[in-house]
Short mmCIF file of C-alpha atoms in Angstrom, two decimals:
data_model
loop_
_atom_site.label_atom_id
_atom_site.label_comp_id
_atom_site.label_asym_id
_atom_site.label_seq_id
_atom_site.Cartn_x
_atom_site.Cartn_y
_atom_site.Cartn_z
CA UNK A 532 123.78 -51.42 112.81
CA UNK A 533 123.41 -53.33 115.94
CA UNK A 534 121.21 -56.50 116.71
CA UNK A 535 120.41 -55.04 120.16
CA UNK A 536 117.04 -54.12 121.02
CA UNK A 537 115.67 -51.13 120.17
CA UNK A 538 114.75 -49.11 123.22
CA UNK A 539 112.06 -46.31 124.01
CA UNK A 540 112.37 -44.38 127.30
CA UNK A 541 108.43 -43.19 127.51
CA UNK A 542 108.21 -40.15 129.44
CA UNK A 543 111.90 -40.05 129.23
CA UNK A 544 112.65 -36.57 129.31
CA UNK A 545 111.86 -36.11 133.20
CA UNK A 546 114.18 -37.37 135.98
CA UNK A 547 114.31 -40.91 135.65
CA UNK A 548 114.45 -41.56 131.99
CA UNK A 549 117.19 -39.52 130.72
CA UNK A 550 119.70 -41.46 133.22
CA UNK A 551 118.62 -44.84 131.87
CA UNK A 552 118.76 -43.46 127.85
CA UNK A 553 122.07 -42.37 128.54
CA UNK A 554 123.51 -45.56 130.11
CA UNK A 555 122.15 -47.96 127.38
CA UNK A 556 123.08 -46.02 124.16
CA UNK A 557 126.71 -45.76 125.43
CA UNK A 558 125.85 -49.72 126.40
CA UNK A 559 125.08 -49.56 122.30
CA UNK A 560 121.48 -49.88 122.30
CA UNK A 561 119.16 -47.96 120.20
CA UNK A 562 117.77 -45.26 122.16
CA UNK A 563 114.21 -43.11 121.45
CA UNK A 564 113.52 -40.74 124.27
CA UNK A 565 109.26 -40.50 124.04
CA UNK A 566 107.85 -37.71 125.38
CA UNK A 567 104.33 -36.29 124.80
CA UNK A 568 105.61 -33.18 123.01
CA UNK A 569 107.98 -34.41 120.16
CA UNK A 570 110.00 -31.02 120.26
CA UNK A 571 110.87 -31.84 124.40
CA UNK A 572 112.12 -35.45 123.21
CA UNK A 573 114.21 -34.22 120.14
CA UNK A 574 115.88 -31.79 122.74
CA UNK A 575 116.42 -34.65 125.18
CA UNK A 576 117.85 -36.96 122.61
CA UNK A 577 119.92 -34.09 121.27
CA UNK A 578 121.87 -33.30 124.60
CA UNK A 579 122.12 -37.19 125.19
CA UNK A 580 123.85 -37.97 122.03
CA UNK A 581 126.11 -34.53 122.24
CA UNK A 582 126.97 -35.78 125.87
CA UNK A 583 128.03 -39.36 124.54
CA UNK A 584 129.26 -38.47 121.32
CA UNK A 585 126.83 -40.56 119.65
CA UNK A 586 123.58 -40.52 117.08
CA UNK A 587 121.91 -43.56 117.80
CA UNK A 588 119.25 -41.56 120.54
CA UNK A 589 116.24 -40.24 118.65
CA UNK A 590 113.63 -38.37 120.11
CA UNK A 591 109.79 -39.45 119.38
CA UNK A 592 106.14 -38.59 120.32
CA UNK A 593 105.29 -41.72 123.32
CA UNK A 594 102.75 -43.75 121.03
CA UNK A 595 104.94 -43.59 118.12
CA UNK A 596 108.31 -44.73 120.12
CA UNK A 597 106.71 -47.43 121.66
CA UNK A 598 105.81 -48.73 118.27
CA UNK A 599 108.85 -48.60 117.05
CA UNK A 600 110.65 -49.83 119.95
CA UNK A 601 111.19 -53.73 120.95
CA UNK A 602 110.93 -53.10 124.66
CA UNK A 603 109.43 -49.68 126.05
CA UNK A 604 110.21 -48.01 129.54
CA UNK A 605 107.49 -46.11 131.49
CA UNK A 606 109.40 -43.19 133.47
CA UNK A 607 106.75 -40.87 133.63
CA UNK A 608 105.85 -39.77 137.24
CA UNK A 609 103.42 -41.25 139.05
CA UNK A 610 99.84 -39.03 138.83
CA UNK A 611 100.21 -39.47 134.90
CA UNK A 612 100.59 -43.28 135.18
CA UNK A 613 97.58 -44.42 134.17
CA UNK A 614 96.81 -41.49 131.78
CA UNK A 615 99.74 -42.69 130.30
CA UNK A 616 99.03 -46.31 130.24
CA UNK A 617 95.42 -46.06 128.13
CA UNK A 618 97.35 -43.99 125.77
CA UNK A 619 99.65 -46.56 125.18
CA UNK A 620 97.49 -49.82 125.09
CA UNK A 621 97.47 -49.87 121.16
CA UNK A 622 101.25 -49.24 120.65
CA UNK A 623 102.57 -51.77 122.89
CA UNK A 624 100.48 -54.35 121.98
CA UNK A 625 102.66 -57.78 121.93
CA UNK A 626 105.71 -56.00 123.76
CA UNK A 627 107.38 -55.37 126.49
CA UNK A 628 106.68 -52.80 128.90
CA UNK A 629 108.76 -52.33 131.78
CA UNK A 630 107.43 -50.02 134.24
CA UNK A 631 109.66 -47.81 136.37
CA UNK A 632 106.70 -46.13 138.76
CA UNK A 633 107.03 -45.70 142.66
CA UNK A 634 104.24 -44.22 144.06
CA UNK A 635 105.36 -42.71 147.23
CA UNK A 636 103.00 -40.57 149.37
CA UNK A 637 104.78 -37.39 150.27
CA UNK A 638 105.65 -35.96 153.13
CA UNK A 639 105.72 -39.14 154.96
CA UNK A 640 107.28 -41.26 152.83
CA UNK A 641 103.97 -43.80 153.45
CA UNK A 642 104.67 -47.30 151.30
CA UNK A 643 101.74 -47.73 148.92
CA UNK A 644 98.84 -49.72 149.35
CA UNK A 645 98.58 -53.18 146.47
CA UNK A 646 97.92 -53.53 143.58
CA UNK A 647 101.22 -52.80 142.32
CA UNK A 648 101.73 -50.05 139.89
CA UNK A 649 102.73 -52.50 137.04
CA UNK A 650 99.82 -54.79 138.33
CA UNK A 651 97.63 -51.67 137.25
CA UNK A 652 99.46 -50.89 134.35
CA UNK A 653 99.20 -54.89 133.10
CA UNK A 654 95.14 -54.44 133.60
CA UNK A 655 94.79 -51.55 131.59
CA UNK A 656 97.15 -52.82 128.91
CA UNK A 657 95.82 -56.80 128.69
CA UNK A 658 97.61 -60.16 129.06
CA UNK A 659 99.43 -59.69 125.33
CA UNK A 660 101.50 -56.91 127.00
CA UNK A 661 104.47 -58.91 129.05
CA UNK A 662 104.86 -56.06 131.97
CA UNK A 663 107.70 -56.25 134.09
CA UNK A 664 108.39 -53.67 137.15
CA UNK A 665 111.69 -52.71 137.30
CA UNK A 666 114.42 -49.74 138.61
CA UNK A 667 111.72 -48.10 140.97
CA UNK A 668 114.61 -47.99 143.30
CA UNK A 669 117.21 -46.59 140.96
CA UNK A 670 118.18 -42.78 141.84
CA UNK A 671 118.32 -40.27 138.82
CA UNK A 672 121.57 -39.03 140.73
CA UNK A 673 123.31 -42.58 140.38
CA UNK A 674 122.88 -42.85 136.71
CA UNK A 675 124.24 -39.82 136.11
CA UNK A 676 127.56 -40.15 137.46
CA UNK A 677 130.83 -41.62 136.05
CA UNK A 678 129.19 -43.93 133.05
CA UNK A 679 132.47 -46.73 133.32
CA UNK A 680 131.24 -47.06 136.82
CA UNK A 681 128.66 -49.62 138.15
CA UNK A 682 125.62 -47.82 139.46
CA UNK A 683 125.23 -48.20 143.09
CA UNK A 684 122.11 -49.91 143.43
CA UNK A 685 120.76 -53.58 142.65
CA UNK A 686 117.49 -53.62 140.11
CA UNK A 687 115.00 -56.20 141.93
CA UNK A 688 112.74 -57.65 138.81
CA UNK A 689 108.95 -58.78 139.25
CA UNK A 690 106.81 -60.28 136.47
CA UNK A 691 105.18 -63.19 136.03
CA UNK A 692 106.38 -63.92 132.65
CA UNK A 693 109.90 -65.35 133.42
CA UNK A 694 111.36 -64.59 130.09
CA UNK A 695 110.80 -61.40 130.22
CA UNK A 696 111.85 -60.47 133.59
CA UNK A 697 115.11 -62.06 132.53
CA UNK A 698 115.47 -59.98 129.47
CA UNK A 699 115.05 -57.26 131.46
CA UNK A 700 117.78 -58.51 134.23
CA UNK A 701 120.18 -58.86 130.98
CA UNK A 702 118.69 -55.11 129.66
CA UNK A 703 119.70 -53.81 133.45
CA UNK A 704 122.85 -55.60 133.40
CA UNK A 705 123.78 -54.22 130.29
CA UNK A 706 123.38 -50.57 131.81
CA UNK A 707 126.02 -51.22 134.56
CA UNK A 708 123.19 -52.35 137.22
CA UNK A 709 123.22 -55.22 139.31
CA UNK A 710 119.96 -56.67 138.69
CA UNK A 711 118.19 -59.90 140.14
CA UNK A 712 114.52 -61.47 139.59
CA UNK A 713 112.76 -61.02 142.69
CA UNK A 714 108.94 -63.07 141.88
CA UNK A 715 105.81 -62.30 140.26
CA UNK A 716 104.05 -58.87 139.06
CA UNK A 717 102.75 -58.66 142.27
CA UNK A 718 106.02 -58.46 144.63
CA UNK A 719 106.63 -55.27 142.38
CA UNK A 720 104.44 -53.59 145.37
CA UNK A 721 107.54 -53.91 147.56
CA UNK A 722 110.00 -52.84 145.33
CA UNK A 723 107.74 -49.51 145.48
CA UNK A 724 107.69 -49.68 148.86
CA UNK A 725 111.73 -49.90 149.51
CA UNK A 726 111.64 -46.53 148.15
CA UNK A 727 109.58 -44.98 150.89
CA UNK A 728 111.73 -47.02 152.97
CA UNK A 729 114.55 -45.45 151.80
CA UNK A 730 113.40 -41.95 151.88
CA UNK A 731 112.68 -42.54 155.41
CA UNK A 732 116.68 -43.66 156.29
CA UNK A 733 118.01 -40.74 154.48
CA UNK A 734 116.05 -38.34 156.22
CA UNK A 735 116.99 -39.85 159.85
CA UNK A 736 120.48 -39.89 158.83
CA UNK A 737 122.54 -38.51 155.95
CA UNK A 738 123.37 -39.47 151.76
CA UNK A 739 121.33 -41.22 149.61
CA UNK A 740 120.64 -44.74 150.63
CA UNK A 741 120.09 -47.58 147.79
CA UNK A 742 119.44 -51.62 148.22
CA UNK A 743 121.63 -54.17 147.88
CA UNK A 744 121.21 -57.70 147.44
CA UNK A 745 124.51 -59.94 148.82
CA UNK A 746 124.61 -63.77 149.62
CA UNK A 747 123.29 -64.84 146.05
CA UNK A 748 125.29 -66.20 142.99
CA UNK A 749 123.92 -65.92 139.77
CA UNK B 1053 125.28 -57.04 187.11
CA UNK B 1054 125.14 -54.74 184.46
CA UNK B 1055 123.10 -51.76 182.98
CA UNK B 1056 121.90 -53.30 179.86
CA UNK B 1057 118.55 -53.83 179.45
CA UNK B 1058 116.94 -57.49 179.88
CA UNK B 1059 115.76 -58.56 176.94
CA UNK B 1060 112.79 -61.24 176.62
CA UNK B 1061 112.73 -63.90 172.97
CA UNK B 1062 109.34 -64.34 172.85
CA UNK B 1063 108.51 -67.66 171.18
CA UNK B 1064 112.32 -67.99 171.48
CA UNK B 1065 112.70 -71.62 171.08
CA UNK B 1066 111.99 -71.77 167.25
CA UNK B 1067 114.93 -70.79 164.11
CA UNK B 1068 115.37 -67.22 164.57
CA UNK B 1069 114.95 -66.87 168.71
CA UNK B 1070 118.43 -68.40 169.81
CA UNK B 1071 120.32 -66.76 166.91
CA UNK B 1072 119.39 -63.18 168.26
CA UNK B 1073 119.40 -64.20 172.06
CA UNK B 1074 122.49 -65.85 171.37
CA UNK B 1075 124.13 -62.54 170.29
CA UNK B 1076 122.57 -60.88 173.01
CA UNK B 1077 124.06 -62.62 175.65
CA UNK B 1078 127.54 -62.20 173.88
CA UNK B 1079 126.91 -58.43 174.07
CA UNK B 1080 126.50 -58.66 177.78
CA UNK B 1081 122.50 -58.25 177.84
CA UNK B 1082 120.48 -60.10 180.28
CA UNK B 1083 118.48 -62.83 178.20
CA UNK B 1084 115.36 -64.40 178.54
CA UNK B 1085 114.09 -67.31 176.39
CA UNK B 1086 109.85 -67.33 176.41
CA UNK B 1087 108.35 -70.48 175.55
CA UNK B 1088 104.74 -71.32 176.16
CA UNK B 1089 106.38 -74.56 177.81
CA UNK B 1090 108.28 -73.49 180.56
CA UNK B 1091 110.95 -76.83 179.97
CA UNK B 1092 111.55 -76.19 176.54
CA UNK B 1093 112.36 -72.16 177.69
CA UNK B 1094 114.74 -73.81 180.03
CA UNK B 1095 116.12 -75.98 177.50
CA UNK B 1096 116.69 -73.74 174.80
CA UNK B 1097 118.45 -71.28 177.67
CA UNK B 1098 121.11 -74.09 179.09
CA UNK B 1099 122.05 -75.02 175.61
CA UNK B 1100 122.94 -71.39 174.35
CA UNK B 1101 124.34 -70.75 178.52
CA UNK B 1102 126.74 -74.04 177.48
CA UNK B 1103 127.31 -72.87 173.79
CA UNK B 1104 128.06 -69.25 175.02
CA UNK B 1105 130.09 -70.21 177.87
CA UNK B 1106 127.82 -67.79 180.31
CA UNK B 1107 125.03 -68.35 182.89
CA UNK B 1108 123.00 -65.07 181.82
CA UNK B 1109 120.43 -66.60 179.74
CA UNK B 1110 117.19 -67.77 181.32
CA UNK B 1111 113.63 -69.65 180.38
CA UNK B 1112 111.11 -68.73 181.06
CA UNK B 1113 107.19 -69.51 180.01
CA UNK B 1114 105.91 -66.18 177.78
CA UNK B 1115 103.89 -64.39 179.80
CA UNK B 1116 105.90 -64.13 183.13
CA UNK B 1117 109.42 -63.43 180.52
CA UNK B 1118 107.53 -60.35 178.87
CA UNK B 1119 106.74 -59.17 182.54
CA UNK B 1120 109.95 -59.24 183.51
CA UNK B 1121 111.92 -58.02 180.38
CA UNK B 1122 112.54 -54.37 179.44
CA UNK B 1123 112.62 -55.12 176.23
CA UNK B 1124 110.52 -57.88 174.60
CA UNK B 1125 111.29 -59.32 170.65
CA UNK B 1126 108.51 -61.60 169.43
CA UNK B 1127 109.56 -64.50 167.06
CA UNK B 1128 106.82 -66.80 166.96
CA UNK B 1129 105.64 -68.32 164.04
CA UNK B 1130 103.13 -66.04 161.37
CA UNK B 1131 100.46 -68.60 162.49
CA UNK B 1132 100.62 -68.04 166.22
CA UNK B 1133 101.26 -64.72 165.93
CA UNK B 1134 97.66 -63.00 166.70
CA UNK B 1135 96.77 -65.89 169.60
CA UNK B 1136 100.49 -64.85 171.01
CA UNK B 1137 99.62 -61.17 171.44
CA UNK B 1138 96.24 -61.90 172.77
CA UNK B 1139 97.92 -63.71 175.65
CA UNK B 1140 101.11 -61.67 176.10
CA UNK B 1141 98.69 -58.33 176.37
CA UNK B 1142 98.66 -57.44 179.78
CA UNK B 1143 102.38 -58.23 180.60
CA UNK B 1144 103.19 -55.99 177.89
CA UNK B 1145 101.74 -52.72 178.89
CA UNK B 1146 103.74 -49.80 179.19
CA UNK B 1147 106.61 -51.61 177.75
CA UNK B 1148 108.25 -51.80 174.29
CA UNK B 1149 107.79 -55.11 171.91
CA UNK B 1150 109.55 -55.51 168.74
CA UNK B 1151 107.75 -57.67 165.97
CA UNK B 1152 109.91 -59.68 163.86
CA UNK B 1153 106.89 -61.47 161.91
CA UNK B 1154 107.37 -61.57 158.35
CA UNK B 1155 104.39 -63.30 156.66
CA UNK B 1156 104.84 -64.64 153.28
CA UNK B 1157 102.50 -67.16 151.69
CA UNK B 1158 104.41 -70.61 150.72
CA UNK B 1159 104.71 -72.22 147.37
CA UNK B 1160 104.77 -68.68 145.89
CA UNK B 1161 106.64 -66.51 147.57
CA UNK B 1162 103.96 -63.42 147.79
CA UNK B 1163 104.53 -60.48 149.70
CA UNK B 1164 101.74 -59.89 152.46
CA UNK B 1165 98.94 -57.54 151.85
CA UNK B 1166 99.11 -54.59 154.79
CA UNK B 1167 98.10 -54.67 157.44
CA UNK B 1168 101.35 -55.05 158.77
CA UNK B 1169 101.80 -57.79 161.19
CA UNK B 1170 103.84 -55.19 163.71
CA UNK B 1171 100.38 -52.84 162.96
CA UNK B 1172 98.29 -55.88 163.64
CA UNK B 1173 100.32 -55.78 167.05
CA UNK B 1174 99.66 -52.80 168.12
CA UNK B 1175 96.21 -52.83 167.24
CA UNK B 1176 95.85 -55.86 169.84
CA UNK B 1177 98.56 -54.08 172.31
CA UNK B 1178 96.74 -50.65 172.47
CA UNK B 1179 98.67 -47.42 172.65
CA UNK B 1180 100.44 -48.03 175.68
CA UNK B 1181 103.01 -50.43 174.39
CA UNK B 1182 105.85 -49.04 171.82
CA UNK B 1183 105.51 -51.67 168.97
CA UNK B 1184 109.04 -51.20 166.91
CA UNK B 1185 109.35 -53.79 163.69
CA UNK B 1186 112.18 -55.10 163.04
CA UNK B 1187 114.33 -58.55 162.08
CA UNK B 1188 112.04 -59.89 159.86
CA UNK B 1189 114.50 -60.45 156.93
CA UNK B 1190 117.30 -61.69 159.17
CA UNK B 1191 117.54 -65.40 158.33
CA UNK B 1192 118.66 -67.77 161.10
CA UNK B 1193 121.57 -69.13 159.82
CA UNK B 1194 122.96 -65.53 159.30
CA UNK B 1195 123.21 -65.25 163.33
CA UNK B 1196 124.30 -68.71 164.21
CA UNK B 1197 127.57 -68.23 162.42
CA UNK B 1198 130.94 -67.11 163.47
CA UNK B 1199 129.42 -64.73 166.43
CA UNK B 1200 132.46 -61.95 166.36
CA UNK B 1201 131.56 -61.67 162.91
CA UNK B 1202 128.93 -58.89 161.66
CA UNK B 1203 125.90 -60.21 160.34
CA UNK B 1204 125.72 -59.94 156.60
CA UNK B 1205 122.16 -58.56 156.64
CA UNK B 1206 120.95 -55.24 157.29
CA UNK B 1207 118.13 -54.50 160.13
CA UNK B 1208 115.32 -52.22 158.67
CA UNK B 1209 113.40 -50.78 161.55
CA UNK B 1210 110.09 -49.15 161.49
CA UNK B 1211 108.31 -48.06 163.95
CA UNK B 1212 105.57 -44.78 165.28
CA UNK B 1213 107.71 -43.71 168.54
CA UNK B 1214 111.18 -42.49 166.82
CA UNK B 1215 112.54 -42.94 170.46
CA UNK B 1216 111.66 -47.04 170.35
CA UNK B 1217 112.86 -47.50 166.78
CA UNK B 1218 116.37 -45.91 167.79
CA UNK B 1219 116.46 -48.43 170.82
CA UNK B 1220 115.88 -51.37 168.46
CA UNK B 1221 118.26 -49.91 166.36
CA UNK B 1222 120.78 -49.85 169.15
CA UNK B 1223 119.89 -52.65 170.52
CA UNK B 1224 120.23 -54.70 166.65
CA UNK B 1225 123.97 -53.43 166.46
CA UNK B 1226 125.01 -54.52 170.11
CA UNK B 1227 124.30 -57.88 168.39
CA UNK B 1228 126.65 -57.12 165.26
CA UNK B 1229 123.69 -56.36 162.62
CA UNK B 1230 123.69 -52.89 160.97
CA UNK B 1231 120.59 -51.80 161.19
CA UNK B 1232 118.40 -48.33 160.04
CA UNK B 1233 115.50 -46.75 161.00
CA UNK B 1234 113.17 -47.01 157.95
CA UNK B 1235 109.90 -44.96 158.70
CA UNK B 1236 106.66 -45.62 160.68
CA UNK B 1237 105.29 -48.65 161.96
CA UNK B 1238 103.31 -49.33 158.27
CA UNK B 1239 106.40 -49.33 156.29
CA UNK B 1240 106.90 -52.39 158.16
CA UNK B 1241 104.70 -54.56 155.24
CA UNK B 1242 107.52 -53.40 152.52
CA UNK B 1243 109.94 -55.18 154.72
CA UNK B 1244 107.61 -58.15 155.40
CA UNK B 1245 108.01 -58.00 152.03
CA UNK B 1246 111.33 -58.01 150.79
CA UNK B 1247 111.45 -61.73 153.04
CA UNK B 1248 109.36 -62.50 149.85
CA UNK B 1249 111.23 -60.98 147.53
CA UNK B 1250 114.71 -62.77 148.84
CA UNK B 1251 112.67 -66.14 148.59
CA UNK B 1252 112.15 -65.53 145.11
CA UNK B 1253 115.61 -64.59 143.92
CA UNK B 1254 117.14 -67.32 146.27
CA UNK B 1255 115.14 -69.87 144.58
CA UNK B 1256 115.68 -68.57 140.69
CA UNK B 1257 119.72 -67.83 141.78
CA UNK B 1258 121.92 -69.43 144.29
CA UNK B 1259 122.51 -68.78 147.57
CA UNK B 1260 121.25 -66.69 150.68
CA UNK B 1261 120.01 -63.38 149.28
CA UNK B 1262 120.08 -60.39 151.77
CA UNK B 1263 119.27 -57.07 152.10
CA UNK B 1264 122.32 -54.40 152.47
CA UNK B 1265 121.43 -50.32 152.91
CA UNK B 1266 124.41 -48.50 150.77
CA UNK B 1267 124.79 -44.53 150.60
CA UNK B 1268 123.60 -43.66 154.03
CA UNK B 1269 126.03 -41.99 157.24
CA UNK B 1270 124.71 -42.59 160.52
#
């Protein structure tokens, strides 16, 4: 038994999510993978905890992992965002939600236009929902690699409850991130924006670029 | 004599205008300080001439330093940045300007809704000046130190003409700053943005937060 958070990866079994599940159950966390279909979460979990020699990842239909989770992670990709979000409204109720989305328009890497995406997703879910936006930036690839290594990017954290943007510092922290608060819900637009930024550098030159924040002491 | 291009600091007698001409000049370019007073153009020039040990740097008042400049970088304040254009329009046509305006509203922090102000530029230019954004995040005090030193920030440059951005780009590392092209001219309001985003951090943290690219080759 731990008295870490318990924490649901919803829409976890794409890209994004199964990165971040891995790095906080090996972190000792207790992980659900949500996914719409039960079976593709079970399977997620399943390879996780082989991977990591664990059992502490479960897999879970969405609504019922982020009611059983203390802080919930939305990793689904960005046309089922809001879907996603009025699904949810009941389950997180009270919670956390941190909310990973990007919205990027392909094929020119064009920055999107405010509100942010967590600025949507904190309308459709109400002011009892503490929403923070955070690891928009953070490439699948880099959590993958060598888990006893730091991941090569710096989380930037907007909400405008300050308590929970600094759980959520502590949460990225404890995944081997680099993580600083970076202002309210509505910066979170920018954070979206770096990664069209980014997209845009690493197709005028070569590798993957990722953000760094130097100069500040925490 | 030399082949560099003559650079223009627009507004260059305010906090960011002598760091950047300063490093200029140390580079070998040709520098012009703009000032809508002519004497405090002059003023600003003989101090960084004395500072620099060089006579290369000259005042000028706006108008006649864009006309003579190849290359013109506009650090005015956000507030005088529309009237600025308005008057510098004719004496920059045909030529390239690069925007360093970064607008963020004060007490909070908030990132600028788009349009950006380098789009806002261009808009008032007209398609026969190559608007490049760029310098918007570098603070002042990051250029005024120890000059054979790289700056510890990273230039993100955005801009419609791929030609002009790589220019700017050039041009940002003859002065010491690494610097990457970052997509078209409207990515620009992410990195308006991230100015925001660094206020916030530096104000919840410690310190000078800046913005480093990691992962990319040039």
């Amino acid at each position: 038994m731990t008295d870490l958070p318990t924490i649901a990866i919803l829409g976890g079994t794409g890209k994004e999510g199964p990165g971040l599940a891995m790095r906080w159950a090996n972190a000792g966390y207790p992980v659900i993978i949500g996914s719409r279909q039960a079976d593709k979460a079970e399977a997620t979990a399943a390879e996780l905890n082989e991977k990591l020699g664990l059992d502490t990842v479960r897999g879970l239909p969405n609504e019922e992992a982020a009611r059983v989770a203390d802080i919930s992670v939305l990793t689904v990709v960005q046309s089922a965002h809001q879907a996603a979000l009025e699904s949810l409204k009941d389950a997180l109720q009270g919670k956390l939600l941190v909310d990973a989305t990007a919205r990027v328009s392909f094929p020119d890497a064009v920055a999107p236009e405010p509100p942010a995406a967590a600025r949507i997703a904190q309308d459709i879910l109400g002011p009892d929902v503490a929403v923070v936006a955070a690891f928009q930036n953070v490439p699948a690839s880099a959590l993958k690699k060598d888990l006893d290594q730091d991941v090569a990017t710096d989380v930037l954290v907007c909400a405008d409850d300050q308590g929970a943007a600094d759980r959520v510092v502590e949460l990225a922290e404890a995944g081997g991130m680099r993580a600083f608060y970076a202002g309210g819900l509505d910066n979170a637009v920018v954070v979206e924006g770096i990664t069209a930024l980014l997209i845009a550098t690493n197709r005028r030159y070569s590798g993957h670029g990722t953000i760094q924040i130097s100069g500040v002491t925490k």
